[in-house]
Coordinates of C-alpha atoms in Angstrom, one line a residue:
Chain A
M1 CA -25.1 -0.6 37.4
G2 CA -24.1 1.9 34.5
K3 CA -26.3 5.0 34.8
S4 CA -24.2 7.2 32.9
Y5 CA -23.9 7.3 29.1
L6 CA -20.5 5.4 28.7
S7 CA -19.8 3.2 31.7
I8 CA -16.7 1.1 32.2
E9 CA -17.0 -1.3 34.9
N10 CA -14.5 -3.3 36.8
V11 CA -12.6 -3.6 33.5
G12 CA -9.6 -5.8 33.8
V13 CA -7.5 -7.2 30.7
T14 CA -5.0 -10.1 30.9
F15 CA -3.0 -11.0 28.0
Q16 CA -2.4 -14.9 27.6
G17 CA 1.2 -15.2 27.1
R18 CA 3.0 -18.4 26.9
G19 CA 1.7 -20.0 30.3
L20 CA 1.9 -16.7 32.5
G21 CA -0.5 -14.2 31.6
S22 CA 0.2 -10.7 32.0
E23 CA -2.4 -8.6 33.6
V24 CA -2.3 -5.1 31.9
L25 CA -5.6 -3.5 33.3
K26 CA -7.3 -4.2 36.6
G27 CA -10.6 -3.0 38.3
V28 CA -10.9 0.1 36.0
E29 CA -14.0 2.1 36.7
L30 CA -15.3 5.0 34.9
Q31 CA -18.3 6.8 34.4
V32 CA -18.6 9.2 31.4
E33 CA -21.6 11.6 30.6
K34 CA -22.9 12.3 27.5
G35 CA -21.2 15.3 25.8
E36 CA -18.0 15.0 27.8
F37 CA -14.6 15.3 27.2
V38 CA -12.4 13.0 29.2
S39 CA -8.5 12.5 28.7
I40 CA -6.8 9.5 29.9
I41 CA -3.1 10.3 30.8
G42 CA -0.4 8.1 32.0
H43 CA 3.2 7.1 31.3
S44 CA 3.8 4.9 28.0
G45 CA 2.9 1.4 28.7
C46 CA 0.5 1.7 31.6
G47 CA -2.2 0.4 29.4
K48 CA -4.2 3.4 28.3
S49 CA -4.3 2.5 24.7
T50 CA -5.4 -0.9 25.8
L51 CA -8.5 0.6 27.7
L52 CA -9.3 2.7 24.5
N53 CA -9.2 -0.6 22.6
V54 CA -11.6 -2.0 24.9
V55 CA -13.9 0.7 24.6
A56 CA -13.7 0.3 20.8
G57 CA -14.4 -3.3 21.1
L58 CA -11.0 -4.0 19.2
L59 CA -10.0 -6.0 22.6
P60 CA -12.0 -8.3 24.5
V61 CA -12.2 -7.7 28.5
T62 CA -11.2 -10.3 30.6
T63 CA -13.3 -9.1 33.7
G64 CA -16.0 -6.4 33.6
A65 CA -17.8 -4.7 31.2
V66 CA -18.2 -1.9 29.0
I67 CA -21.5 -0.5 28.7
L68 CA -22.4 2.4 26.2
D69 CA -26.1 3.7 26.1
R70 CA -27.2 0.7 27.9
V71 CA -25.7 -1.4 25.5
A72 CA -22.8 -3.9 26.4
V73 CA -19.8 -3.5 24.0
E74 CA -18.8 -6.6 22.7
S75 CA -17.4 -5.9 19.0
P76 CA -16.2 -2.9 17.2
G77 CA -18.4 -0.8 15.5
P78 CA -19.1 2.8 14.1
D79 CA -20.9 4.0 17.1
R80 CA -17.3 4.1 19.0
A81 CA -15.5 5.5 15.9
V82 CA -11.7 5.6 16.5
V83 CA -9.0 8.1 15.2
F84 CA -5.8 6.2 15.5
Q85 CA -2.7 7.3 16.2
N86 CA -1.2 7.1 12.8
H87 CA -4.1 8.3 10.9
S88 CA -4.9 4.8 9.1
L89 CA -6.2 6.2 6.0
L90 CA -6.4 3.8 3.2
P91 CA -3.6 5.0 1.1
W92 CA -5.2 3.6 -2.4
L93 CA -8.2 6.0 -1.8
S94 CA -8.5 9.6 -2.2
V95 CA -9.3 11.6 0.8
Y96 CA -12.9 12.0 -0.1
E97 CA -13.2 8.3 -1.0
N98 CA -11.6 7.5 2.8
V99 CA -14.6 9.3 4.3
R100 CA -17.1 8.0 1.8
L101 CA -16.1 4.5 2.6
A102 CA -17.2 5.1 6.0
V103 CA -20.3 7.1 5.1
D104 CA -21.4 4.5 2.7
Q105 CA -20.8 1.6 5.4
V106 CA -22.8 3.5 8.1
F107 CA -25.7 5.1 6.2
R108 CA -26.2 2.8 3.3
G109 CA -30.0 2.2 4.0
A110 CA -30.5 5.6 5.9
K111 CA -29.4 8.2 3.5
S112 CA -29.6 8.5 -0.5
R113 CA -26.5 8.5 -2.7
A114 CA -26.8 12.3 -3.1
E115 CA -27.4 12.7 0.7
R116 CA -24.2 10.7 1.3
H117 CA -22.0 12.6 -1.2
A118 CA -23.3 15.7 0.6
W119 CA -22.4 14.3 4.2
T120 CA -19.0 13.5 3.2
L121 CA -18.3 16.7 2.0
H122 CA -19.6 18.3 5.2
N123 CA -17.6 16.6 7.4
L124 CA -14.3 17.3 5.3
Q125 CA -15.4 21.1 5.5
L126 CA -15.8 20.6 9.2
V127 CA -12.1 19.9 9.6
Q128 CA -11.4 22.2 6.7
M129 CA -10.1 19.6 4.4
A130 CA -12.6 19.9 1.5
H131 CA -9.9 21.6 -0.7
A132 CA -8.0 18.5 -0.7
K133 CA -10.8 16.2 -1.2
D134 CA -9.1 14.5 -4.4
K135 CA -5.7 14.2 -3.0
R136 CA -4.4 10.7 -1.9
P137 CA -3.1 10.5 1.8
S138 CA 0.6 10.3 0.7
E139 CA 0.3 13.9 -0.9
I140 CA -1.0 15.8 1.9
S141 CA 0.9 16.3 5.5
G142 CA 0.7 14.5 8.8
G143 CA -1.5 17.1 10.1
M144 CA -4.0 17.0 7.4
K145 CA -4.1 13.2 7.2
Q146 CA -5.1 13.5 11.0
R147 CA -7.7 15.9 10.0
V148 CA -9.2 13.4 7.4
G149 CA -8.9 10.7 10.1
I150 CA -11.0 13.0 12.5
A151 CA -13.5 13.7 9.5
R152 CA -13.9 10.1 8.9
A153 CA -14.7 9.4 12.4
L154 CA -17.2 12.4 12.9
A155 CA -19.0 11.2 9.6
M156 CA -19.8 8.1 11.2
E157 CA -21.9 10.1 13.9
P158 CA -20.5 7.9 16.9
K159 CA -22.1 7.9 20.1
V160 CA -18.4 8.4 21.7
L161 CA -15.3 9.6 19.5
L162 CA -12.2 7.7 20.6
L163 CA -9.0 9.7 19.9
D164 CA -5.6 7.4 20.4
E165 CA -3.0 9.7 20.8
P166 CA -4.3 11.7 18.0
F167 CA -1.7 14.3 17.8
G168 CA 1.3 12.4 19.1
A169 CA 3.2 12.6 15.8
L170 CA 3.1 16.1 15.0
D171 CA 5.0 19.2 15.4
A172 CA 4.0 21.7 18.3
L173 CA 2.3 24.3 15.7
T174 CA 0.3 21.5 13.9
R175 CA -0.9 20.1 17.0
A176 CA -2.1 23.5 18.5
N177 CA -3.7 24.0 15.3
L178 CA -5.7 20.6 15.6
Q179 CA -6.4 21.0 19.2
D180 CA -8.0 24.1 18.3
S181 CA -10.1 22.5 15.6
V182 CA -11.2 19.7 17.9
M183 CA -12.1 22.2 20.8
E184 CA -14.3 24.1 17.8
I185 CA -15.9 21.1 16.8
H186 CA -16.5 19.6 20.4
A187 CA -18.4 23.0 20.9
K188 CA -20.1 22.4 17.8
L189 CA -21.4 18.9 18.1
G190 CA -21.1 18.1 21.6
N191 CA -19.6 14.9 21.1
T192 CA -18.5 12.6 23.8
V193 CA -14.9 12.1 23.5
M194 CA -12.3 9.8 25.1
M195 CA -8.8 11.0 24.4
I196 CA -5.4 9.1 25.3
T197 CA -2.6 11.7 25.5
H198 CA 0.8 11.7 27.3
D199 CA 0.7 15.8 26.9
V200 CA -0.2 17.5 30.2
D201 CA -1.1 20.9 28.4
E202 CA -3.0 19.0 25.9
A203 CA -5.2 17.2 28.6
V204 CA -5.9 20.5 30.6
L205 CA -6.7 22.5 27.6
L206 CA -9.4 20.2 26.2
S207 CA -10.7 17.9 29.0
D208 CA -13.7 18.2 31.2
R209 CA -12.2 15.6 33.3
I210 CA -8.5 14.2 33.3
V211 CA -8.3 10.3 34.1
M212 CA -4.9 9.8 35.6
M213 CA -3.4 6.0 35.3
T214 CA -1.2 4.5 37.5
N215 CA 1.8 2.5 36.0
G216 CA 1.6 -1.1 35.1
P217 CA 1.2 -4.1 35.4
A218 CA -2.2 -4.1 36.6
A219 CA -2.6 -0.4 36.0
T220 CA -5.7 1.1 37.2
I221 CA -7.1 4.8 37.6
G222 CA -5.1 6.7 40.1
Q223 CA -7.0 9.9 40.2
V224 CA -9.8 11.8 38.2
L225 CA -9.3 15.4 38.1
T226 CA -12.1 18.0 36.9
V227 CA -10.8 20.8 34.7
E228 CA -12.6 24.1 36.3
L229 CA -12.1 26.1 33.4
P230 CA -15.3 27.9 31.4
R231 CA -15.4 27.1 27.8
P232 CA -15.0 28.4 25.2
R233 CA -11.4 28.1 26.1
R234 CA -8.9 30.2 24.4
R235 CA -5.2 29.2 24.4
L236 CA -3.7 32.5 25.2
E237 CA -6.4 33.5 27.9
V238 CA -6.5 30.3 29.8
D239 CA -2.6 30.0 29.9
A240 CA -2.4 32.2 33.0
A241 CA -5.6 31.5 34.6
P242 CA -5.4 29.9 38.1
A243 CA -7.6 27.1 37.5
Y244 CA -5.5 26.2 34.4
V245 CA -2.2 26.4 36.4
A246 CA -3.6 24.3 39.4
A247 CA -5.0 21.6 37.1
R248 CA -1.6 21.4 35.4
R249 CA 0.4 21.4 38.8
A250 CA -1.9 18.5 40.0
V251 CA -1.4 16.3 36.9
V252 CA 2.2 16.8 36.9
E253 CA 2.5 16.0 40.5
F254 CA 0.5 12.8 39.9
L255 CA 2.6 11.8 37.1
H256 CA 5.9 12.6 38.7
E257 CA 5.2 12.1 42.7
R258 CA 2.5 9.4 42.7
A259 CA 3.1 7.3 39.6
P260 CA 6.4 8.3 38.5
G261 CA 7.6 6.6 35.1
V262 CA 11.0 5.9 36.3
R263 CA 9.9 2.5 37.8
V264 CA 8.6 1.4 34.7
A265 CA 11.9 2.3 32.9
A266 CA 13.8 0.4 35.4
A267 CA 11.6 -2.8 35.4
Chain B
M1 CA 17.1 42.8 -21.7
A2 CA 19.7 42.8 -24.2
L3 CA 21.1 39.5 -22.8
P4 CA 19.2 36.9 -24.6
A5 CA 20.1 38.5 -28.1
Y6 CA 24.0 38.2 -27.2
S7 CA 23.8 34.7 -26.1
T8 CA 22.4 33.3 -29.6
D9 CA 24.1 34.2 -32.6
S10 CA 23.8 38.0 -33.1
G11 CA 24.6 38.6 -36.5
P12 CA 21.3 39.5 -38.1
A13 CA 19.8 40.9 -34.9
P14 CA 20.5 44.6 -35.7
A15 CA 18.4 44.3 -38.9
K16 CA 15.3 43.1 -37.2
P17 CA 12.7 45.2 -35.4
P18 CA 13.6 45.3 -31.8
A19 CA 10.4 43.2 -30.8
E20 CA 11.4 40.2 -32.5
I21 CA 14.9 40.6 -31.2
L22 CA 13.4 40.2 -27.6
A23 CA 11.1 37.3 -28.2
M24 CA 12.5 35.0 -30.8
P25 CA 15.8 34.4 -29.2
V26 CA 14.7 33.8 -25.9
R27 CA 12.2 31.2 -27.1
R28 CA 14.8 29.4 -29.2
T29 CA 17.3 29.2 -26.4
R30 CA 14.9 27.7 -24.0
L31 CA 13.9 25.1 -26.5
A32 CA 17.4 24.5 -27.2
A33 CA 18.2 24.2 -23.7
R34 CA 15.4 21.6 -23.0
A35 CA 16.4 19.7 -26.0
A36 CA 20.0 19.4 -24.9
A37 CA 18.7 18.5 -21.4
L38 CA 16.6 15.7 -22.9
G39 CA 19.5 14.5 -25.2
N40 CA 21.7 14.5 -22.3
D41 CA 19.3 12.3 -20.3
L42 CA 18.8 10.0 -23.4
A43 CA 22.8 9.7 -23.8
G44 CA 23.1 8.8 -20.2
V45 CA 20.9 5.9 -20.5
L46 CA 21.6 4.5 -23.9
V47 CA 25.3 5.4 -24.2
P48 CA 26.7 2.8 -21.6
P49 CA 24.6 -0.4 -22.5
L50 CA 25.7 0.6 -26.1
V51 CA 29.2 0.5 -25.4
T52 CA 29.1 -2.5 -23.2
L53 CA 27.2 -4.3 -26.1
G54 CA 30.0 -3.0 -28.6
V55 CA 32.7 -4.1 -26.4
L56 CA 31.2 -7.6 -26.0
L57 CA 30.6 -8.0 -29.6
F58 CA 34.4 -7.0 -30.6
L59 CA 35.7 -9.4 -28.2
W60 CA 33.5 -12.3 -29.5
E61 CA 34.3 -11.3 -32.8
L62 CA 38.1 -11.4 -32.0
I63 CA 37.7 -14.8 -30.1
A64 CA 35.6 -16.3 -32.8
T65 CA 37.9 -15.4 -35.7
T66 CA 41.2 -16.3 -34.0
K67 CA 39.7 -20.0 -33.1
P68 CA 37.6 -20.9 -35.5
G69 CA 35.1 -24.0 -35.3
G70 CA 33.4 -22.8 -32.3
L71 CA 30.6 -20.3 -32.1
P72 CA 30.2 -18.3 -35.2
A73 CA 31.6 -14.8 -35.0
P74 CA 28.9 -12.1 -35.1
S75 CA 30.0 -11.2 -38.6
M76 CA 29.4 -14.9 -39.6
I77 CA 25.9 -14.6 -38.0
W78 CA 24.9 -11.5 -40.1
L79 CA 26.2 -13.3 -43.2
E80 CA 24.4 -16.3 -42.6
S81 CA 21.4 -15.4 -40.9
R82 CA 20.5 -12.1 -42.6
E83 CA 17.2 -13.2 -44.0
L84 CA 16.0 -14.2 -40.6
I85 CA 17.2 -11.0 -38.9
L86 CA 15.7 -8.7 -41.7
H87 CA 12.2 -10.5 -42.4
P88 CA 10.7 -11.5 -39.1
F89 CA 7.1 -11.7 -40.7
Y90 CA 7.8 -14.2 -43.8
D91 CA 5.5 -17.1 -43.7
R92 CA 6.0 -20.1 -46.2
G93 CA 3.7 -22.7 -44.7
G94 CA 4.3 -25.3 -42.2
V95 CA 7.2 -24.3 -39.7
D96 CA 9.0 -22.4 -42.4
K97 CA 7.9 -19.0 -40.8
G98 CA 9.8 -15.9 -39.6
L99 CA 10.7 -15.2 -35.9
F100 CA 7.6 -13.2 -35.3
W101 CA 5.5 -15.8 -35.8
H102 CA 7.1 -18.4 -33.8
A103 CA 7.4 -15.8 -30.9
L104 CA 3.6 -14.9 -31.3
T105 CA 2.6 -18.5 -31.1
S106 CA 4.9 -18.9 -27.9
L107 CA 3.3 -15.8 -26.6
Q108 CA -0.3 -17.1 -27.3
R109 CA 0.7 -20.4 -25.1
V110 CA 2.2 -17.9 -22.3
A111 CA -1.1 -16.1 -22.3
V112 CA -3.0 -18.8 -21.8
G113 CA -1.0 -20.6 -19.1
F114 CA -0.1 -17.6 -17.3
S115 CA -3.5 -16.1 -17.0
C116 CA -4.7 -19.5 -15.4
A117 CA -1.7 -19.4 -13.3
A118 CA -2.7 -16.0 -12.1
V119 CA -6.4 -16.4 -11.4
V120 CA -5.6 -19.9 -9.5
G121 CA -2.4 -18.5 -7.8
I122 CA -4.1 -15.4 -6.6
A123 CA -7.0 -17.4 -5.3
L124 CA -4.9 -19.8 -3.6
G125 CA -2.6 -17.1 -2.1
V126 CA -5.4 -15.4 -0.5
L127 CA -6.6 -18.7 1.0
V128 CA -3.2 -19.7 2.2
G129 CA -2.7 -16.0 3.8
S130 CA -5.9 -15.7 5.6
S131 CA -6.3 -18.9 7.0
K132 CA -4.1 -20.6 9.6
V133 CA -5.4 -23.8 8.7
A134 CA -5.1 -23.9 5.2
H135 CA -1.5 -22.3 5.5
R136 CA -0.4 -25.4 7.5
G137 CA -2.2 -27.6 5.2
L138 CA -0.9 -26.4 1.8
D139 CA 2.2 -24.4 2.4
P140 CA 4.6 -27.7 2.9
L141 CA 3.3 -29.0 -0.1
F142 CA 3.8 -25.7 -2.1
Q143 CA 7.3 -25.2 -0.8
V144 CA 8.2 -28.9 -2.1
L145 CA 6.5 -28.6 -5.3
R146 CA 7.7 -25.1 -6.4
T147 CA 11.4 -26.5 -6.4
V148 CA 10.4 -29.0 -9.1
P149 CA 11.8 -27.7 -12.6
P150 CA 9.4 -27.2 -15.5
L151 CA 11.1 -29.7 -17.7
A152 CA 10.4 -32.5 -15.0
W153 CA 6.7 -31.6 -15.1
L154 CA 6.4 -32.2 -19.0
P155 CA 6.5 -35.9 -18.9
I156 CA 3.9 -36.1 -15.9
S157 CA 1.8 -33.8 -17.8
L158 CA 2.1 -35.8 -20.9
A159 CA 1.3 -38.8 -19.4
A160 CA -1.9 -37.2 -17.8
L161 CA -3.0 -35.2 -20.6
H162 CA -1.9 -37.3 -23.5
Q163 CA -1.6 -34.4 -25.9
A164 CA 1.3 -32.0 -26.6
N165 CA -0.6 -28.6 -26.5
P166 CA -2.3 -29.1 -23.1
S167 CA 0.7 -30.4 -21.7
A168 CA 2.8 -27.4 -22.8
L169 CA 0.1 -25.2 -21.3
F170 CA 0.0 -27.2 -18.1
V171 CA 3.9 -26.9 -17.7
I172 CA 3.6 -23.0 -18.2
F173 CA 0.7 -23.1 -15.7
I174 CA 2.5 -25.1 -13.1
T175 CA 6.1 -23.1 -13.3
A176 CA 4.3 -19.9 -13.1
I177 CA 1.8 -20.4 -10.2
W178 CA 4.1 -20.8 -7.2
P179 CA 5.8 -17.1 -6.9
V180 CA 2.2 -16.0 -7.5
I181 CA 0.8 -17.9 -4.5
I182 CA 3.6 -17.4 -2.4
N183 CA 3.7 -13.6 -2.9
T184 CA -0.1 -13.3 -2.6
A185 CA 0.1 -15.0 0.6
V186 CA 2.9 -12.8 1.9
G187 CA 0.6 -9.6 1.0
V188 CA -2.5 -10.9 2.7
R189 CA -0.4 -11.9 5.8
N190 CA 1.2 -8.4 5.9
V191 CA -2.0 -6.5 5.5
P192 CA -1.2 -3.9 8.4
Q193 CA -3.5 -4.3 11.7
D194 CA -4.6 -0.5 11.4
Y195 CA -6.3 -1.4 8.0
R196 CA -7.8 -4.2 9.6
N197 CA -9.1 -2.2 12.6
V198 CA -10.7 0.3 10.0
G199 CA -12.4 -2.5 8.5
R200 CA -13.5 -3.8 12.0
V201 CA -14.7 -0.5 13.3
L202 CA -16.7 0.1 10.1
R203 CA -18.0 -3.4 10.3
L204 CA -17.3 -4.1 6.7
S205 CA -18.5 -7.4 5.6
P206 CA -16.3 -10.3 4.5
A207 CA -16.9 -9.2 0.9
G208 CA -16.4 -5.7 1.7
Y209 CA -13.4 -6.6 3.7
F210 CA -11.8 -8.3 0.7
F211 CA -12.4 -5.9 -2.0
K212 CA -12.2 -2.4 -0.2
I213 CA -9.1 -3.5 2.2
L214 CA -7.2 -6.8 1.8
L215 CA -7.0 -7.1 -2.1
P216 CA -5.6 -3.2 -2.4
A217 CA -3.3 -3.7 0.4
A218 CA -2.0 -7.0 -1.3
T219 CA -1.9 -5.8 -4.9
P220 CA 1.9 -4.7 -4.8
Y221 CA 2.8 -8.2 -3.7
I222 CA 0.6 -10.0 -6.0
F223 CA 2.1 -7.9 -8.9
T224 CA 5.7 -8.8 -7.6
G225 CA 4.5 -12.6 -7.9
L226 CA 3.0 -12.1 -11.2
R227 CA 6.2 -10.5 -12.4
I228 CA 8.3 -13.4 -11.2
G229 CA 5.5 -15.7 -12.7
I230 CA 5.4 -14.4 -16.2
G231 CA 9.4 -14.3 -16.3
M232 CA 9.4 -18.1 -15.4
S233 CA 6.6 -19.0 -17.6
W234 CA 8.5 -17.7 -20.5
L235 CA 11.5 -20.0 -19.4
A236 CA 9.2 -23.0 -19.2
I237 CA 7.8 -22.2 -22.9
V238 CA 11.0 -22.4 -24.7
A239 CA 11.8 -25.5 -22.5
S240 CA 8.7 -27.4 -23.2
E241 CA 8.5 -26.4 -26.9
M242 CA 11.9 -28.0 -27.3
L243 CA 10.5 -31.5 -26.7
L244 CA 7.1 -30.8 -28.1
G245 CA 7.6 -29.5 -31.6
G246 CA 5.3 -27.4 -33.9
V247 CA 5.7 -23.7 -34.2
G248 CA 7.2 -21.6 -31.6
V249 CA 10.4 -20.2 -30.6
G250 CA 11.6 -23.3 -28.5
F251 CA 11.0 -25.6 -31.3
F252 CA 12.5 -23.3 -33.7
I253 CA 15.9 -23.4 -31.6
W254 CA 15.7 -27.0 -31.3
D255 CA 15.0 -27.5 -35.1
Q256 CA 17.9 -25.2 -36.0
Y257 CA 20.2 -27.2 -33.5
N258 CA 19.4 -30.2 -35.4
A259 CA 20.1 -28.6 -38.7
S260 CA 23.5 -27.3 -37.3
R261 CA 22.1 -23.7 -38.0
I262 CA 23.9 -22.0 -35.1
S263 CA 23.8 -18.5 -36.3
D264 CA 19.9 -18.8 -36.5
I265 CA 19.9 -20.2 -32.9
V266 CA 21.7 -17.1 -31.8
V267 CA 19.3 -14.7 -33.6
A268 CA 16.6 -16.7 -31.8
L269 CA 18.1 -16.3 -28.5
V270 CA 18.2 -12.3 -29.0
W271 CA 14.4 -12.6 -29.6
V272 CA 13.6 -14.7 -26.4
G273 CA 15.7 -12.2 -24.4
L274 CA 13.9 -9.2 -26.0
V275 CA 10.2 -10.7 -25.7
G276 CA 11.0 -11.7 -22.0
F277 CA 12.4 -8.4 -21.2
A278 CA 9.2 -6.6 -22.8
L279 CA 6.9 -9.2 -20.8
D280 CA 8.5 -8.3 -17.5
R281 CA 8.3 -4.5 -18.2
L282 CA 4.9 -5.1 -19.0
V283 CA 3.7 -6.7 -16.0
G284 CA 5.8 -4.1 -14.2
L285 CA 4.1 -1.3 -15.6
L286 CA 0.6 -2.9 -15.1
G287 CA 1.2 -3.3 -11.5
R288 CA 2.5 0.3 -10.9
I289 CA -0.5 1.6 -12.7
V290 CA -3.3 -0.5 -10.7
S291 CA -1.3 -0.1 -7.3
R292 CA -0.6 3.6 -7.7
G293 CA -0.3 4.9 -4.4
A294 CA -1.0 1.6 -2.5
S295 CA 2.4 1.5 -0.9
A296 CA 2.9 5.1 0.2
G297 CA 2.0 6.0 3.6

C-alpha cells in the first residue's frame, strides 16, 4: 500500500465513448515523496494531462486509486491545487480578487479578514506580482497571468501542487524567467510538485525525477529517471554539467527511440 | 524655439515680451489642434447620417408633391403638426396630451413588463442552461412559443385577465421573455470548462459557484438577451396599445389614424423610433458597465 506521500496505484482510465471504450491510461504506478519535484514527460496525446486530472480529482479513475497523505482522492479539492495550462484566471476579477477568492474559500474559518488580506498579498509578492494587484487579467501579459495562477495555487497551501504544462504557451525568455521563479519558490517552501511538460530541458532543470510516459492508447510509465544534480541549480552552470547532459540525453533517447511520437501521428 | 511663434499669426508678436511669445502660441495651437481633431471626429460621425436624412427627405418631398393624395410631404407635416412637434409637454386632460406624456405612459408599461420578463427569463434561462432534464422538458415548448407574434397573445391574455392594462403588461412580458431565456441558457451552457474546474478545485458551494462563476461568465450573454428583449417589448407595446386604447404612443397612432391625421402619425413614428433607439443603447451601455472585462481573456 501507499507508504509514500502521494501514491498512484495501478491507475487506469477508460473513456466511455459510443459502445467502444478507449483506454487512455493503464497500470500507472508512481510514488512521490513529500517535497519532491516530479515531472511527467511524453508525446502529446499520451495521457499525461489525463493523469494530472486524475490526481486533481477532476477525472475519476476506472481502475486503481490515488492516495494523498493516506486519504484516497475522490473529488477535486484545494489540497491538490492546479495551475492550468491557460492560466484560467476569472477575467471579471482583478489579480488580487482572483487570489483572494481562493484564500477566502480555503481559510474562511481559519484566518481573520485581515490575515486573509495579508496572506493574499504575501502570495502575490512571492510571484512578484503585488505591483499589478488591481489589474484585470486582460491587462497583463501571458507570463504575468501564469504567475498569478501560481500565486492562486500556492495560496491554497496545497499538499501537492499540480502544474499542467504551465509554461507551454509562453515565449522562451518568459518561460526561463518563470522556471527560475518556480525553482526559487520550491526551494523556499518545499512543496510537493507534479508537473506535466513536453520540454526536455525544463524537465531536467526543474525535477528531482522525470517520469517518461509511453505512447497511448493504454499509455503507462515507461521509465523513471532520477536527476542527480545538486540544488540550487543555476541555469548557466548546470548547462554543461555531465549529470545534466546525461539526463537530457536519456530523456531524448526515450522519447525518440523507445516511444517515438511518429507512431501516434501515423495512427 | 521660434517655430510656434511663426506658425500662428505673428503680427503682434514682436511687441510682446519674449516669454509670452514662447508660452502663449504653443498652448493656443495645441488647443486648436485638439478642437479641430474633435470637430473632425464629430463631423465624421454626424455628417453621413445627416446627408442620408436630407436626401431621403428631399426625395420624399419630391414624390409627395408630384403625386398628391398619398402621404403628406415633409413640408406639409411641418405645417399640419407643428404644435405636436414643438410642444411635446402640453396636457389638456383626457387623452389630449403632448407626445412626451404618451411616450412616458408606454415606457412605464415597458418598465413593468420588461422587468418581470428579465427576472423570470434569467431564472428560467439559468435552469434550462444548467439542467439537462429541464432543457429537454422546456426547450421545445420555448422554441414553439417564441414564434407566436405579440398581437396573437393579446386576445388570449384579455380572455384570461379580463382587464386591459394587465393584458398589455402580459403581452410585453411574453414577447420580451424568449430572447432573455434563450440567451441566458446559452451563456450558462458556455461557461468555459476551465472556470468550472477552478470552481471544483476550490470546492465552491452551489451558491458560491452561481454568484462567483456562473453568473459573471454568463453576463455578456444575458445582456444580449435583454437588449433584444427590450427592443421586442417596445414593438409589443405599440401593437397592444393600438387595440387597448387609453394613453400611450400606440393608442395615439391609432387615434390619429381614425381622425385621418397622417401627419401626426409620422411625428409619433419618429418618437417611437427615437425612444426605441434610446432604450436599446441604454441596455447596451448597462451591459458594458456590468460585464466590463468579462469577455476578455
